[in-house]
Coordinates of C-alpha atoms in Angstrom, one line a residue:
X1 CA 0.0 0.0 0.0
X2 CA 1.2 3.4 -1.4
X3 CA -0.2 6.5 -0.1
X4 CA 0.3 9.9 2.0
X5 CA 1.6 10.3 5.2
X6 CA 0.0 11.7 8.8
X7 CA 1.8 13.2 11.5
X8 CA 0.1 14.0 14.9
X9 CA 1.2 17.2 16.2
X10 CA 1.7 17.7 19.8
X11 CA -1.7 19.8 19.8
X12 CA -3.4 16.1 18.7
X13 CA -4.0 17.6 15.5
X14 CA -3.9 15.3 12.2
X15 CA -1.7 16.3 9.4
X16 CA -1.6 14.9 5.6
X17 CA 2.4 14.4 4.5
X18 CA 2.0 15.0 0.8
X19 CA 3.9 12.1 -0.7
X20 CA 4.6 14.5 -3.8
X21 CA 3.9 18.1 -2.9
X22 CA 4.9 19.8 -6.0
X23 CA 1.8 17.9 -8.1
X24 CA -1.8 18.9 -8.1
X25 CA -2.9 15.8 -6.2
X26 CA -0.4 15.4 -3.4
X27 CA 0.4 12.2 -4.3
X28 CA 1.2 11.7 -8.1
X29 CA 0.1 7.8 -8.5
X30 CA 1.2 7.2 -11.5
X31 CA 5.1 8.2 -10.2
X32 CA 4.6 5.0 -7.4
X33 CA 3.3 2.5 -10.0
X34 CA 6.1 3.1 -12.5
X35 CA 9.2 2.1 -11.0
X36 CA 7.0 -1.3 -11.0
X37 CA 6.2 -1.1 -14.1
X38 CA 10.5 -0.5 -15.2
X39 CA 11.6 -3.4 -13.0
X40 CA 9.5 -6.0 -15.0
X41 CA 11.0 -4.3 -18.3
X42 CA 14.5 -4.9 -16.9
X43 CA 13.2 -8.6 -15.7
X44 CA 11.7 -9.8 -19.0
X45 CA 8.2 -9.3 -17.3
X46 CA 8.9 -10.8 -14.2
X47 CA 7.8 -8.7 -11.0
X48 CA 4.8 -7.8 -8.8
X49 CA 1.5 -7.2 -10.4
X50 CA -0.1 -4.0 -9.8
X51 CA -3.4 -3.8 -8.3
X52 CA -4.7 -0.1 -8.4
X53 CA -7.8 0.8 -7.0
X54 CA -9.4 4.2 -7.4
X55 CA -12.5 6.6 -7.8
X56 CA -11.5 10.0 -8.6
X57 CA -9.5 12.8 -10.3
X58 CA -6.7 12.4 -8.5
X59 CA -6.5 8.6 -9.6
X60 CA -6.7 10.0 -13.6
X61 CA -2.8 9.6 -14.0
X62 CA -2.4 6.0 -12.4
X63 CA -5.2 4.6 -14.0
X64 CA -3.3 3.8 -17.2
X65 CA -0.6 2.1 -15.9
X66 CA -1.9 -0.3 -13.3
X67 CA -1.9 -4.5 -14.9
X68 CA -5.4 -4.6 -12.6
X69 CA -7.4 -1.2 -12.4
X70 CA -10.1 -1.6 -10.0
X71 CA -12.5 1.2 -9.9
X72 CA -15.3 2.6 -7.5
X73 CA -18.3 2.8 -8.9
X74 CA -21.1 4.4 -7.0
X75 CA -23.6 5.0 -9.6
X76 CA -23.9 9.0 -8.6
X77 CA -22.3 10.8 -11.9
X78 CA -20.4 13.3 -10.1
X79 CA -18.8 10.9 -8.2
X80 CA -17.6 8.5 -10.5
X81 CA -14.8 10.4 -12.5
X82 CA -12.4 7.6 -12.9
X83 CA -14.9 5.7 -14.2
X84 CA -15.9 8.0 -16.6
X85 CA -12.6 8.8 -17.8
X86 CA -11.7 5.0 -18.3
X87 CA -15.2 4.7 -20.4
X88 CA -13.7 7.6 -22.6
X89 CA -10.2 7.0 -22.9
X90 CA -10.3 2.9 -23.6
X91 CA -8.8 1.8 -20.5
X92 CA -10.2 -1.6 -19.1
X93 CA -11.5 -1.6 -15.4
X94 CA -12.6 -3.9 -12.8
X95 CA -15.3 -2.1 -11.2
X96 CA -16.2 -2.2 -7.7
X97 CA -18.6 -0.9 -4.5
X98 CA -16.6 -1.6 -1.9
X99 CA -13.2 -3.0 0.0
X100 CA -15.5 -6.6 0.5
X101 CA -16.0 -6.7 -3.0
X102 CA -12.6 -6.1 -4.0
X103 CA -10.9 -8.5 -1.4
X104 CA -12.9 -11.4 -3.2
X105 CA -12.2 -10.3 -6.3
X106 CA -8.6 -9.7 -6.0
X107 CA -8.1 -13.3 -4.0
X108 CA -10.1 -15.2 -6.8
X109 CA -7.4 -13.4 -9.3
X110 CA -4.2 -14.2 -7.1
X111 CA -5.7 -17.9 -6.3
X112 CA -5.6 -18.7 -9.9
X113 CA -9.7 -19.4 -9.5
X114 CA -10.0 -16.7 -12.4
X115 CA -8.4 -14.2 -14.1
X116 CA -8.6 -10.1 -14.5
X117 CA -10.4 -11.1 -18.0
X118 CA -13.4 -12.5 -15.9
X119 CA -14.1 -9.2 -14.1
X120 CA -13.3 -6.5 -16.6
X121 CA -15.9 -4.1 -18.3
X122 CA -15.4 -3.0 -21.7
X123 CA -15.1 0.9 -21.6
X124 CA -17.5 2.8 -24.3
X125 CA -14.8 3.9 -26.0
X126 CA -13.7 0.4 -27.4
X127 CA -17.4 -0.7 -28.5
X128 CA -17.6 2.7 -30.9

């Protein structure tokens, strides 16, 4: 697991640690999937695969670079930008309501039981 950090300051006050303050999003995701993404290159494919799993805006620039992109789905329009922009741009998603839903789907895809190719939609933009 990849994200942002928290200190507590002595006042018990919370405090995000931006992973990657000098990017619109705190946390650039595509910059912590890549170096995955080099070492199977340099390893003639052999490596970790990456399991992304995302909602918004700020998950646009990892989206395309995950092997497994699992994506929120809440049925509310505004809420589902990641969805949306995979629909447009072509890029094949696993989509998902919640962290129960996602832990079966994710051990049935490391178990062997089935593969990614069992749970992925077909965005619009392939089926124009």
């Amino acid at each position: 697991i990849v994200s942002n950090g928290v200190r507590y300051d002595a006042a018990g006050k919370w405090h995000i640690t931006w992973r990657h303050p000098e990017s619109n999003y705190g946390h650039d995701k595509s910059r912590a999937i890549l170096p995955y993404q080099e070492y199977r290159k340099e390893h003639d494919g052999q490596g970790p695969t990456v399991f992304f799993l995302g909602d918004g805006a700020s998950d646009l620039s990892a989206a395309q670079h995950a092997d497994i992109l699992l994506v929120k789905v809440t049925g509310i329009d505004e809420k589902d930008n990641l969805k949306k922009h995979c629909d447009n741009m072509g890029i094949p998603y696993i989509p998902f309501l919640d962290f129960h839903e996602v832990k079966n789907i994710v051990g049935q895809i490391v178990s062997g039981e089935k593969s990614k190719d069992d749970f992925l939609v077909k965005p619009t933009a392939l089926l124009n």
